[in-house]
XYZ file of C-alpha atoms in Angstrom:
434
model
C -25.834 34.463 34.604
C -23.029 36.558 33.073
C -23.191 37.689 29.461
C -21.587 35.287 27.002
C -18.880 36.664 24.716
C -19.921 34.559 21.693
C -23.022 33.399 19.853
C -24.576 30.982 19.249
C -23.807 29.468 22.660
C -25.605 26.660 24.484
C -25.248 25.175 27.951
C -25.484 21.401 28.130
C -26.044 20.155 31.686
C -25.529 16.643 33.052
C -26.275 15.226 36.483
C -23.842 13.012 38.396
C -25.065 9.875 36.568
C -24.603 11.407 33.125
C -28.280 12.141 32.465
C -28.604 15.193 30.219
C -31.047 18.083 30.403
C -33.366 17.105 27.541
C -34.467 20.653 26.728
C -30.870 21.811 26.421
C -30.022 18.749 24.319
C -32.801 19.599 21.881
C -31.720 23.260 21.648
C -28.164 22.123 20.894
C -29.387 19.853 18.098
C -31.163 22.771 16.447
C -27.990 24.860 16.026
C -27.286 25.635 12.371
C -23.480 25.530 12.411
C -20.638 23.901 10.518
C -18.433 23.438 13.588
C -19.200 23.100 17.293
C -16.644 23.652 20.075
C -17.729 21.881 23.271
C -15.801 22.785 26.426
C -15.982 20.881 29.745
C -14.853 22.722 32.866
C -12.831 21.190 35.677
C -13.612 21.998 39.294
C -15.793 25.032 39.900
C -18.582 26.051 42.242
C -21.517 26.999 40.042
C -22.898 27.216 36.504
C -22.364 30.982 36.755
C -18.636 30.571 37.376
C -18.426 27.997 34.576
C -20.103 30.491 32.240
C -17.480 33.113 33.115
C -14.741 30.631 32.239
C -16.407 29.704 28.940
C -16.992 33.336 28.006
C -13.333 34.216 28.651
C -11.969 31.181 26.785
C -14.284 31.506 23.767
C -13.825 35.277 23.353
C -10.897 35.095 20.851
C -12.569 32.619 18.467
C -14.631 35.032 16.324
C -11.552 37.135 15.590
C -9.465 34.095 14.759
C -12.042 33.002 12.168
C -12.934 36.407 10.733
C -11.250 35.486 7.443
C -13.221 32.219 7.161
C -16.731 33.269 6.088
C -17.714 29.695 5.300
C -17.388 28.686 8.948
C -20.456 28.983 11.166
C -18.999 28.222 14.585
C -21.182 27.267 17.533
C -20.180 26.964 21.170
C -21.341 24.721 24.006
C -20.378 24.634 27.650
C -20.642 21.285 29.430
C -21.932 21.824 32.988
C -21.543 18.937 35.411
C -21.706 18.683 39.227
C -18.298 19.556 40.654
C -16.801 22.096 43.056
C -13.757 24.222 43.752
C -12.191 25.171 47.074
C -12.222 28.949 47.385
C -8.551 29.275 48.362
C -7.380 28.441 44.824
C -6.957 31.666 42.860
C -7.756 31.722 39.151
C -5.793 34.193 36.994
C -7.898 37.053 35.572
C -10.879 36.223 37.800
C -11.811 38.544 40.637
C -11.138 36.986 44.077
C -14.741 37.728 45.030
C -15.875 35.155 42.477
C -14.522 32.404 44.687
C -14.695 34.037 48.119
C -12.005 34.720 50.713
C -9.408 32.248 51.905
C -9.566 31.216 55.558
C -6.675 28.786 55.751
C -6.540 26.147 57.078
C -10.257 26.286 57.877
C -13.236 25.964 55.574
C -15.039 29.175 54.671
C -18.818 29.136 54.389
C -18.802 29.011 50.576
C -16.625 25.873 50.542
C -18.793 24.213 53.187
C -21.924 24.983 51.161
C -20.306 23.592 48.015
C -19.326 20.362 49.785
C -22.834 19.941 51.185
C -24.344 20.447 47.733
C -21.849 18.106 46.064
C -22.340 15.343 48.638
C -26.041 15.303 49.618
C -26.792 13.809 53.013
C -23.398 14.700 54.479
C -24.121 18.058 56.112
C -23.156 16.817 59.587
C -19.937 15.318 58.211
C -18.946 18.573 56.513
C -19.749 20.611 59.628
C -17.629 18.307 61.788
C -14.729 18.500 59.325
C -14.955 22.294 59.447
C -14.899 22.309 63.255
C -11.812 20.109 63.351
C -10.010 22.397 60.888
C -10.961 25.431 62.994
C -9.968 23.895 66.330
C -6.819 22.098 65.080
C -6.532 19.723 68.056
C -3.029 18.336 68.586
C -4.293 14.793 68.804
C -3.615 11.764 66.653
C -7.164 10.641 67.394
C -8.514 13.846 65.849
C -6.548 13.243 62.652
C -7.859 9.672 62.492
C -11.432 10.982 62.851
C -10.786 13.607 60.186
C -9.507 10.965 57.776
C -12.551 8.748 58.284
C -14.953 11.647 57.736
C -13.159 13.040 54.684
C -13.120 9.635 53.049
C -16.804 9.092 53.737
C -17.486 11.885 51.241
C -15.704 9.948 48.498
C -17.589 6.709 49.040
C -19.772 5.577 46.160
C -23.392 5.261 47.333
C -24.844 1.762 47.285
C -25.907 1.030 43.731
C -24.114 4.099 42.400
C -22.884 4.094 38.831
C -19.631 5.906 39.537
C -17.716 2.899 40.903
C -16.905 1.739 37.376
C -15.266 5.008 36.346
C -12.546 5.481 38.956
C -9.390 4.135 37.373
C -7.119 5.525 34.670
C -4.940 2.415 34.973
C -5.849 -1.208 35.758
C -6.807 -1.710 39.398
C -3.860 -4.003 40.068
C -1.529 -1.217 38.924
C -3.298 1.751 40.499
C -4.863 0.857 43.831
C -5.248 1.229 46.686
C -4.719 5.007 46.353
C -2.933 6.717 49.210
C -5.473 9.532 49.391
C -8.129 7.009 50.473
C -6.161 4.308 52.271
C -2.959 5.731 53.741
C -2.948 6.387 57.494
C -4.609 9.814 57.797
C -1.951 11.480 59.939
C 0.819 10.135 57.709
C -0.973 11.478 54.647
C -1.553 14.871 56.273
C 2.144 15.112 57.025
C 3.004 14.260 53.426
C 0.616 16.918 52.145
C 2.099 19.472 54.550
C 5.528 18.922 53.000
C 4.067 19.039 49.492
C 2.350 22.357 50.242
C 5.648 23.750 51.422
C 7.095 22.816 48.029
C 4.320 24.683 46.187
C 4.837 27.809 48.291
C 1.485 27.501 50.077
C 3.152 27.285 53.478
C 4.136 30.830 54.423
C 4.406 32.851 57.579
C 1.145 34.546 56.590
C -0.658 31.278 57.248
C 0.234 31.613 60.921
C 2.744 28.756 61.046
C 6.337 29.560 61.942
C 7.944 26.213 61.202
C 6.966 23.574 58.693
C 9.244 20.725 59.623
C 7.221 17.748 60.755
C 8.627 17.547 64.244
C 7.495 19.490 67.280
C 3.713 19.293 67.328
C 0.699 18.527 65.186
C -1.046 21.900 64.854
C 0.885 22.817 61.733
C -0.141 19.546 60.083
C -3.777 20.694 59.868
C -2.871 22.567 56.697
C -2.081 19.145 55.249
C -5.405 17.872 56.610
C -7.263 20.458 54.558
C -5.312 19.260 51.513
C -6.350 15.683 52.308
C -9.984 16.820 52.250
C -9.437 18.708 49.001
C -7.801 15.751 47.282
C -10.388 13.278 48.590
C -13.092 15.525 47.168
C -11.302 15.844 43.840
C -10.844 12.070 43.717
C -14.625 11.719 43.882
C -15.015 14.339 41.130
C -12.458 12.558 38.955
C -14.633 9.459 39.152
C -17.707 11.534 38.353
C -16.008 13.078 35.317
C -15.543 9.612 33.841
C -19.181 8.745 34.499
C -20.542 11.903 32.880
C -18.191 11.551 29.922
C -18.940 7.934 29.035
C -22.604 7.715 30.010
C -23.592 11.288 29.181
C -21.496 13.207 26.684
C -20.520 10.202 24.549
C -24.120 9.132 23.815
C -25.096 12.788 23.298
C -22.442 13.075 20.583
C -23.931 9.994 18.974
C -27.371 11.613 18.961
C -25.869 14.781 17.499
C -24.264 12.728 14.711
C -27.701 11.436 13.763
C -29.554 14.760 13.987
C -26.774 16.964 12.539
C -24.499 14.645 10.548
C -22.484 17.439 8.923
C -21.525 19.249 12.154
C -17.847 18.892 13.023
C -17.385 18.621 16.816
C -14.272 19.835 18.634
C -14.012 18.711 22.253
C -12.046 20.732 24.802
C -11.596 19.902 28.478
C -9.754 21.511 31.369
C -8.452 19.623 34.415
C -10.976 16.916 35.299
C -13.069 18.186 32.399
C -10.259 16.842 30.206
C -10.959 13.428 31.695
C -14.663 13.921 31.014
C -14.265 14.648 27.305
C -11.706 11.836 26.969
C -14.037 9.285 28.546
C -16.739 10.510 26.159
C -14.786 8.656 23.474
C -15.592 5.382 25.271
C -19.270 6.291 25.129
C -19.366 7.100 21.409
C -21.622 4.690 19.509
C -19.829 2.489 16.996
C -19.186 4.196 13.694
C -19.673 7.767 14.937
C -16.951 9.999 13.466
C -18.145 13.529 14.176
C -15.424 14.316 16.752
C -12.738 16.065 14.679
C -10.372 17.081 17.483
C -9.841 16.619 21.213
C -7.858 19.268 23.119
C -6.921 18.595 26.744
C -5.868 21.577 28.872
C -3.924 20.683 32.033
C -5.543 17.256 32.151
C -5.935 15.987 35.720
C -5.700 12.292 34.977
C -2.952 9.787 34.262
C -0.523 10.506 31.443
C -0.722 6.762 30.699
C -4.514 6.741 30.203
C -4.200 6.289 26.400
C -1.254 3.864 26.608
C -1.753 0.441 24.966
C 0.996 -0.961 27.181
C 2.345 0.493 30.422
C 6.135 0.925 30.711
C 6.129 -0.596 34.206
C 3.586 -3.329 33.333
C 3.681 -4.254 29.618
C 0.723 -6.635 29.910
C -1.595 -3.799 30.957
C -2.889 -0.670 29.220
C -4.609 2.545 30.207
C -8.361 2.940 30.564
C -8.484 4.822 27.229
C -6.126 2.665 25.216
C -6.763 3.051 21.484
C -9.529 5.604 22.107
C -7.552 8.229 20.181
C -8.579 6.370 17.023
C -12.203 7.377 17.649
C -11.218 10.985 16.936
C -11.206 11.894 13.248
C -8.261 14.176 13.895
C -5.650 14.762 16.619
C -5.767 14.308 20.384
C -3.817 17.293 21.735
C -2.536 17.375 25.320
C -1.415 20.810 26.519
C 0.851 20.730 29.577
C 2.884 23.128 31.709
C 5.627 22.700 34.264
C 4.184 25.676 36.168
C 1.124 23.646 37.226
C 1.950 22.680 40.816
C -1.462 21.084 41.393
C -0.477 18.395 38.881
C 3.304 18.496 39.261
C 3.449 18.234 43.064
C 0.096 17.414 44.684
C -1.432 15.039 42.101
C 1.366 12.413 42.172
C 1.201 12.264 45.962
C -2.574 11.842 46.024
C -2.482 9.245 43.220
C 0.342 7.119 44.630
C -0.239 3.806 46.380
C -0.824 3.576 50.109
C 2.515 2.785 51.728
C 4.662 4.389 49.006
C 7.698 6.323 50.184
C 6.763 10.025 49.941
C 10.302 10.947 48.873
C 10.022 8.610 45.869
C 6.575 9.689 44.700
C 7.698 12.760 42.732
C 10.220 10.936 40.495
C 7.910 7.906 40.063
C 6.299 8.499 36.673
C 3.535 6.000 37.367
C 1.655 8.763 39.173
C 2.235 11.727 36.875
C -0.648 13.628 35.319
C -1.198 14.401 31.648
C -1.163 18.127 32.365
C 2.354 17.790 33.769
C 4.142 16.187 30.811
C 1.567 15.209 28.186
C 0.410 11.831 26.853
C 2.964 9.073 27.467
C 3.655 5.554 26.153
C 1.593 5.963 22.967
C 3.564 5.233 19.820
C 4.353 8.037 17.364
C 3.142 10.756 19.717
C 4.400 14.143 18.530
C 5.928 16.572 21.028
C 6.083 20.245 20.092
C 6.238 23.637 21.741
C 3.368 26.082 21.661
C 5.376 28.322 19.365
C 5.883 25.452 16.913
C 2.186 24.577 17.035
C 1.155 28.146 16.233
C 3.753 28.553 13.494
C 3.641 25.164 11.773
C 0.261 23.781 12.761
C -0.649 20.536 14.482
C -0.418 17.023 12.993
C -3.729 15.906 11.552
C -4.062 12.697 13.555
C -2.682 10.763 16.487
C -1.572 12.067 19.866
C 0.213 15.417 20.097
C 1.829 16.944 23.183
C 2.108 20.736 23.244
C 4.307 22.404 25.883
C 2.320 25.527 26.772
C 4.502 26.670 29.684
C 5.328 29.893 27.833
C 1.765 31.136 28.487
C 0.359 28.785 31.158
C 2.538 30.157 33.934
C 0.487 32.352 36.305
C -1.227 31.392 39.552
C -0.554 31.222 43.249
C -0.189 28.233 45.550
C -1.245 25.542 45.971
C -2.435 25.043 42.363
C 0.108 27.213 40.547
C -0.806 27.760 36.893
C -3.385 24.960 36.797
C -6.233 27.314 35.867
C -4.262 29.777 33.718
C -5.946 28.714 30.496
C -7.782 31.745 29.098
C -5.288 32.742 26.419
C -5.718 33.497 22.738
C -2.791 31.159 22.043
C -4.741 28.204 23.466
C -7.798 29.164 21.412
C -5.517 29.088 18.377
C -4.431 25.569 19.342
C -8.065 24.436 19.317
C -8.637 26.048 15.905
C -5.469 24.467 14.508
C -6.238 21.026 15.935
C -9.712 21.053 14.404
C -8.640 22.470 11.038
C -11.461 24.956 11.546
C -11.705 27.200 8.530
C -9.350 25.126 6.410
């Protein structure tokens, strides 16, 4: 485990059903602090990699609070079962942390991560890897690939996760294209989307990326189908862990340490996790003083009381911002191609016209343009937030594109979050030291 840049720091680990490590829970409760920043990672391959992320993100905090001697700040990293494909570079992290890219195939580290994430599916993962290696120019092979990839995302019989899938009402959101669209059609759509992100280059061994003239080049889109199917399952899991795990834990912390001010931070699907924790807060608990969402990989309408395209329906988190005794801050960047290009396509309905998906705001992510359709939401730039502060309550959108801008295809700047400026946003949102 890498050294942590701050103290006191605690890991807090949940399993896929939201059950917490009891020993870690008890150690967290014994922290003697005034404020506690709890950060939930998005996709990653191991607790060790999560610890590297937490160490890098937390590093600026002590310096930012050096003039606030009355603040005793504690740190916690939420660890939950997820994974990351190794071909997605993370700014400031050594490539060796995530392994080499073997596009469009699956390297051994990614196969191992899939097998660990989806127990009992070793044969399925191995067959998927063989198909990506062989790249047969056969519609039958793509149909088989689609069936196998989607088997990984199935909720086991009796599994808890089925109730935590949707950001919007089922009649507005499903059936999602990533699970129900014809597999070859979806692979073709992803191939075009990857071209838009810059992932399709001559270095990948494909000379032409138009969709005519053969199927071999479409296997790059097949790998993206597998990636997005996997991330769909993790999105569901994030909701489960948030509502059934982190939310009740915060309630226990309110009882054992009633004066501790909690500041929740989440990146990517971890942003969904900490947001769904609000649904799991016991009635009357008011210890969450701020919620900061970094490149949130869930619907920008999740907090909406009424959807623009369906006024009778609201998001899965409607009115949940009122459970925060402070602001809900959504940081977003136009340089995040994972959310700006790939996410809308994966989230769209089966049968939607691919050319219309991008402009259709029903499928946009919070990390692309912030929280939408919530009344009196403030919208400010990062520079304004750092100069003037952040409103003390309600929803606040902060355009962080001035710093969240680095990263290669296909994810773009999705993971470019370890910046002092973003640490300052967390401090400002929580009124830490004021």
